[in-house]
Short mmCIF file of C-alpha atoms in Angstrom, two decimals:
data_model
loop_
_atom_site.label_atom_id
_atom_site.label_comp_id
_atom_site.label_asym_id
_atom_site.label_seq_id
_atom_site.Cartn_x
_atom_site.Cartn_y
_atom_site.Cartn_z
CA MET A 1 6.91 7.36 14.90
CA ARG A 2 8.19 4.88 12.33
CA LEU A 3 9.75 7.14 9.70
CA ASN A 4 13.08 7.54 11.48
CA GLN A 5 13.19 3.81 12.26
CA ILE A 6 12.82 2.99 8.57
CA ARG A 7 15.64 5.33 7.63
CA GLN A 8 17.88 3.93 10.33
CA ASN A 9 17.19 0.24 9.65
CA ASN A 10 16.70 0.21 5.84
CA PRO A 11 14.26 -2.75 5.84
CA LEU A 12 14.14 -5.06 2.82
CA ILE A 13 10.75 -4.92 1.12
CA ILE A 14 9.95 -7.69 -1.37
CA CYS A 15 7.63 -6.35 -4.06
CA LEU A 16 5.66 -8.64 -6.31
CA THR A 17 4.06 -5.79 -8.17
CA ASN A 18 2.76 -4.90 -11.59
CA ASP A 19 4.98 -4.36 -14.58
CA VAL A 20 3.91 -0.75 -15.13
CA VAL A 21 5.09 0.53 -11.73
CA LYS A 22 8.21 -1.43 -10.77
CA ASN A 23 10.68 1.39 -11.41
CA PHE A 24 8.54 4.05 -9.70
CA THR A 25 7.88 1.76 -6.74
CA ALA A 26 11.55 0.90 -6.28
CA ASN A 27 12.59 4.55 -6.49
CA GLY A 28 9.87 5.55 -4.03
CA LEU A 29 11.06 2.99 -1.48
CA LEU A 30 14.65 4.12 -1.92
CA ALA A 31 13.58 7.74 -1.44
CA LEU A 32 11.83 6.74 1.80
CA GLY A 33 14.89 4.89 3.07
CA ALA A 34 13.84 1.27 2.55
CA SER A 35 15.51 -1.37 0.37
CA PRO A 36 13.33 -2.72 -2.48
CA ALA A 37 13.70 -6.10 -4.18
CA MET A 38 11.45 -7.01 -7.10
CA ALA A 39 11.90 -10.76 -6.67
CA THR A 40 9.32 -13.02 -8.32
CA GLU A 41 10.95 -16.39 -9.00
CA VAL A 42 9.37 -19.17 -6.92
CA GLU A 43 12.69 -20.93 -6.33
CA GLU A 44 14.31 -17.94 -4.61
CA LEU A 45 11.44 -16.29 -2.76
CA GLU A 46 12.02 -18.08 0.54
CA ASP A 47 15.69 -17.06 0.54
CA PHE A 48 14.72 -13.42 0.02
CA ILE A 49 11.71 -13.32 2.32
CA LYS A 50 13.40 -14.81 5.38
CA HIS A 51 15.52 -11.64 5.47
CA ALA A 52 12.69 -9.25 4.59
CA GLY A 53 10.80 -6.73 6.67
CA ALA A 54 7.61 -7.02 4.61
CA VAL A 55 6.14 -8.42 1.39
CA LEU A 56 3.93 -6.50 -1.03
CA ILE A 57 1.60 -8.45 -3.34
CA ASN A 58 0.14 -6.17 -5.99
CA ILE A 59 -2.04 -7.94 -8.59
CA GLY A 60 -1.97 -5.18 -11.21
CA SER A 61 -0.40 -7.42 -13.88
CA LEU A 62 -1.98 -10.64 -12.67
CA THR A 63 -1.61 -13.70 -14.93
CA LYS A 64 -2.00 -17.43 -14.39
CA GLU A 65 1.79 -17.63 -14.61
CA SER A 66 2.33 -15.06 -11.83
CA MET A 67 -0.11 -16.60 -9.36
CA PRO A 68 2.23 -19.34 -8.03
CA SER A 69 4.86 -16.74 -7.14
CA MET A 70 2.35 -14.64 -5.25
CA GLU A 71 1.07 -17.66 -3.35
CA LYS A 72 4.62 -18.77 -2.58
CA ALA A 73 5.47 -15.28 -1.33
CA ALA A 74 2.48 -15.29 1.02
CA GLU A 75 3.33 -18.80 2.22
CA ALA A 76 6.97 -17.92 2.89
CA ALA A 77 6.05 -14.67 4.62
CA ASN A 78 3.69 -16.52 6.95
CA LYS A 79 6.39 -19.13 7.60
CA PHE A 80 8.97 -16.53 8.65
CA GLY A 81 6.62 -14.11 10.41
CA VAL A 82 6.89 -11.41 7.76
CA PRO A 83 3.92 -9.04 7.24
CA VAL A 84 2.07 -9.14 3.92
CA VAL A 85 0.37 -6.18 2.23
CA LEU A 86 -2.16 -7.03 -0.48
CA ASP A 87 -3.06 -4.48 -3.15
CA PRO A 88 -6.14 -5.90 -4.96
CA VAL A 89 -5.80 -3.80 -8.10
CA ALA A 90 -9.03 -3.69 -10.16
CA CYS A 91 -10.46 -6.67 -8.27
CA SER A 92 -13.97 -5.35 -8.94
CA ALA A 93 -13.36 -5.33 -12.68
CA THR A 94 -13.04 -9.09 -13.27
CA ALA A 95 -13.97 -12.31 -11.48
CA PHE A 96 -10.46 -13.59 -12.27
CA ARG A 97 -8.88 -10.91 -10.07
CA LYS A 98 -11.47 -10.99 -7.32
CA ASN A 99 -11.36 -14.77 -6.94
CA PHE A 100 -7.58 -14.80 -6.65
CA CYS A 101 -7.59 -12.06 -4.00
CA LEU A 102 -10.20 -13.93 -1.99
CA LYS A 103 -8.10 -17.09 -2.29
CA LEU A 104 -5.08 -15.27 -0.84
CA ILE A 105 -7.15 -13.78 1.98
CA GLU A 106 -8.71 -17.14 2.82
CA ASN A 107 -5.52 -19.22 2.75
CA TYR A 108 -2.85 -16.87 4.09
CA ASP A 109 -2.42 -14.31 6.86
CA ILE A 110 -2.62 -10.87 5.26
CA SER A 111 -1.55 -8.00 7.51
CA VAL A 112 -3.03 -5.11 5.48
CA ILE A 113 -5.23 -4.76 2.42
CA ARG A 114 -4.71 -1.43 0.64
CA GLY A 115 -7.01 -0.41 -2.16
CA ASN A 116 -9.34 2.24 -3.44
CA ALA A 117 -12.97 2.32 -2.38
CA SER A 118 -14.26 0.38 -5.40
CA GLU A 119 -11.65 -2.34 -4.91
CA LEU A 120 -12.36 -2.85 -1.22
CA LYS A 121 -16.10 -2.75 -1.79
CA GLY A 122 -15.69 -5.39 -4.48
CA LEU A 123 -13.97 -7.75 -2.06
CA ILE A 124 -16.94 -7.88 0.30
CA GLU A 125 -19.95 -7.49 -2.00
CA GLU A 126 -20.96 -7.24 -5.62
CA ALA A 127 -19.37 -4.18 -7.19
CA THR A 128 -18.08 -3.16 -10.59
CA MET A 129 -15.42 -0.79 -11.78
CA LYS A 130 -13.91 0.32 -15.08
CA GLY A 131 -10.31 -0.87 -15.08
CA THR A 132 -8.55 0.63 -12.06
CA ASP A 133 -10.85 3.67 -11.72
CA SER A 134 -12.56 4.18 -8.36
CA ASP A 135 -15.97 5.65 -7.61
CA LEU A 136 -15.10 8.80 -5.64
CA SER A 137 -18.67 9.08 -4.32
CA LEU A 138 -18.23 5.99 -2.13
CA ASP A 139 -17.97 6.36 1.66
CA THR A 140 -14.43 5.24 2.48
CA VAL A 141 -15.08 5.14 6.24
CA ALA A 142 -18.08 2.83 5.88
CA ILE A 143 -16.19 0.59 3.46
CA ALA A 144 -13.17 0.43 5.78
CA GLN A 145 -15.36 -0.57 8.72
CA ALA A 146 -17.22 -3.20 6.71
CA ALA A 147 -14.18 -4.64 4.94
CA GLY A 148 -11.99 -4.68 8.03
CA GLY A 149 -14.63 -6.46 10.06
CA GLN A 150 -15.60 -8.95 7.40
CA LEU A 151 -12.07 -9.78 6.20
CA GLU A 152 -10.59 -9.65 9.71
CA THR A 153 -7.53 -7.66 8.76
CA ALA A 154 -6.28 -4.09 8.73
CA VAL A 155 -7.57 -2.10 5.79
CA ILE A 156 -6.60 1.13 4.04
CA VAL A 157 -9.25 2.59 1.74
CA THR A 158 -8.22 5.49 -0.49
CA GLY A 159 -10.54 8.02 -2.08
CA ALA A 160 -11.45 11.69 -1.85
CA GLN A 161 -10.68 11.11 1.82
CA ASP A 162 -8.81 8.06 3.05
CA ALA A 163 -9.87 5.71 5.84
CA VAL A 164 -7.73 3.35 7.88
CA TYR A 165 -9.13 0.43 9.89
CA ALA A 166 -7.11 -1.53 12.44
CA GLN A 167 -7.65 -2.94 15.91
CA GLY A 168 -11.41 -2.34 15.64
CA LYS A 169 -11.04 1.42 15.10
CA VAL A 170 -11.23 3.69 12.06
CA LYS A 171 -9.53 7.00 11.37
CA LYS A 172 -10.32 9.34 8.49
CA LEU A 173 -7.44 11.13 6.75
CA SER A 174 -7.86 14.34 4.78
CA ASN A 175 -4.42 14.97 3.27
CA GLY A 176 -3.52 14.28 -0.34
CA THR A 177 -3.88 15.70 -3.83
CA GLU A 178 -5.67 14.78 -7.03
CA MET A 179 -2.27 14.80 -8.72
CA LEU A 180 -1.72 11.28 -7.36
CA THR A 181 -4.33 10.13 -9.87
CA LYS A 182 -2.48 11.79 -12.76
CA VAL A 183 0.59 9.54 -12.68
CA THR A 184 0.71 5.78 -13.13
CA GLY A 185 1.38 3.99 -9.87
CA GLY A 186 0.34 6.58 -7.32
CA GLY A 187 -1.75 4.05 -5.41
CA CYS A 188 0.64 1.19 -6.07
CA LEU A 189 3.54 3.11 -4.54
CA LEU A 190 1.41 3.76 -1.46
CA GLY A 191 1.08 0.00 -1.01
CA ALA A 192 4.86 -0.29 -0.99
CA ILE A 193 5.21 2.63 1.43
CA VAL A 194 2.72 0.97 3.79
CA SER A 195 4.76 -2.24 3.56
CA ALA A 196 7.86 -0.38 4.70
CA PHE A 197 6.04 1.30 7.59
CA ILE A 198 4.87 -2.04 8.98
CA TYR A 199 8.16 -3.88 8.60
CA ASN A 200 8.43 -6.69 11.15
CA GLU A 201 4.83 -6.03 12.30
CA VAL A 202 2.52 -8.89 11.36
CA GLU A 203 -0.24 -7.12 13.30
CA PRO A 204 0.38 -3.45 12.51
CA THR A 205 -0.95 -0.70 14.73
CA LEU A 206 -3.49 1.86 13.63
CA ASP A 207 -1.00 4.64 14.37
CA ASP A 208 1.68 3.17 12.10
CA LEU A 209 -0.78 2.79 9.22
CA VAL A 210 -2.04 6.34 9.69
CA GLU A 211 1.54 7.60 9.72
CA ALA A 212 2.32 5.73 6.49
CA VAL A 213 -0.61 7.20 4.59
CA SER A 214 -0.11 10.67 6.06
CA TYR A 215 3.61 10.67 5.22
CA TYR A 216 2.80 9.79 1.63
CA ASN A 217 0.02 12.34 1.27
CA VAL A 218 1.94 15.16 2.93
CA ALA A 219 4.84 14.46 0.55
CA ALA A 220 2.37 14.58 -2.35
CA GLU A 221 1.00 17.93 -1.21
CA ARG A 222 4.52 19.32 -1.02
CA ALA A 223 5.29 17.90 -4.48
CA GLU A 224 2.28 19.65 -5.98
CA SER A 225 3.26 22.98 -4.40
CA LEU A 226 6.70 23.03 -6.03
CA ASP A 227 7.45 24.61 -9.42
CA ASN A 228 5.41 22.92 -12.17
CA GLY A 229 3.99 20.53 -9.57
CA THR A 230 0.62 20.49 -11.29
CA LEU A 231 2.22 18.91 -14.37
CA PRO A 232 2.34 15.09 -14.15
CA GLY A 233 5.99 14.65 -15.13
CA HIS A 234 7.27 17.25 -12.69
CA PHE A 235 4.92 16.05 -9.96
CA GLN A 236 6.25 12.51 -10.17
CA ILE A 237 9.85 13.64 -9.74
CA ASN A 238 8.86 16.14 -7.05
CA LEU A 239 7.11 13.35 -5.16
CA LEU A 240 10.25 11.23 -5.06
CA ASP A 241 12.20 14.26 -3.82
CA MET A 242 9.65 15.01 -1.10
CA LEU A 243 9.48 11.38 0.03
CA ASN A 244 13.21 11.67 0.59
CA SER A 245 13.27 15.07 2.27
CA ILE A 246 10.29 15.39 4.62
CA ASP A 247 10.79 14.29 8.21
CA GLU A 248 8.68 13.17 11.14
CA ASN A 249 8.00 16.75 12.23
CA ASP A 250 6.67 17.61 8.77
CA VAL A 251 4.27 14.67 8.97
CA ALA A 252 3.15 15.35 12.55
CA GLU A 253 2.55 19.05 11.93
CA ASN A 254 0.64 18.63 8.66
CA MET A 255 -1.32 15.38 8.97
CA ARG A 256 -5.10 15.82 9.15
CA VAL A 257 -6.58 12.87 11.01
CA GLU A 258 -9.98 12.33 12.61
CA GLU A 259 -10.96 9.32 14.74
CA VAL A 260 -14.44 8.30 13.73
CA SER A 261 -15.02 5.07 15.64
#
């Protein structure tokens, strides 16, 4: 499993992420055992990325001014063989967001796309969403299969149940808690966690992606079960604590995974 390797090697994860979640994302990576850097300046990205284990591109606060940095990060990551995780936040809400995500996917090697069901559906067909909200009635397994095949990359689709596509196979994951939707950045932090779990893996394995999502969701379940864990403020702090304290045995014993294709 990868969890112990992350904690032993403390990989540098470059996060070009949205303004709302930077602090939470950095603290979550530190709790895991990775080393976050929220570098965004075009002139220094190559210097950072050549030492990095992975790059996260999260378009939550996308602007015309931030686009060059994201493209430079993808370019530098490809140059140095560093995996890239794309989080296409609200890409089904506006053409501006969707077109930029498709530009990144077309022009650069993306290792993993992590998004909710509405976001991933919006990348491969016409779909709409209100802000960052996802349609929980969507079939995450079907969307993972379709998006992974069409976009030719590994895909993580989150929803009532999560689905992970890689290497032509899909697994359905049944851990997690609705409390992750009650704090800002629950999905965004998952993108960063996935980045850490695939450090130095441009072509990540299905098992590593499943472990990443399961680790996060098992930690969330533990966070909810603690005192006041159903209150958003306490849950957020509990989640950071659980990300720090659970180990590989906790993940292996509690993960609920089903291979579906």
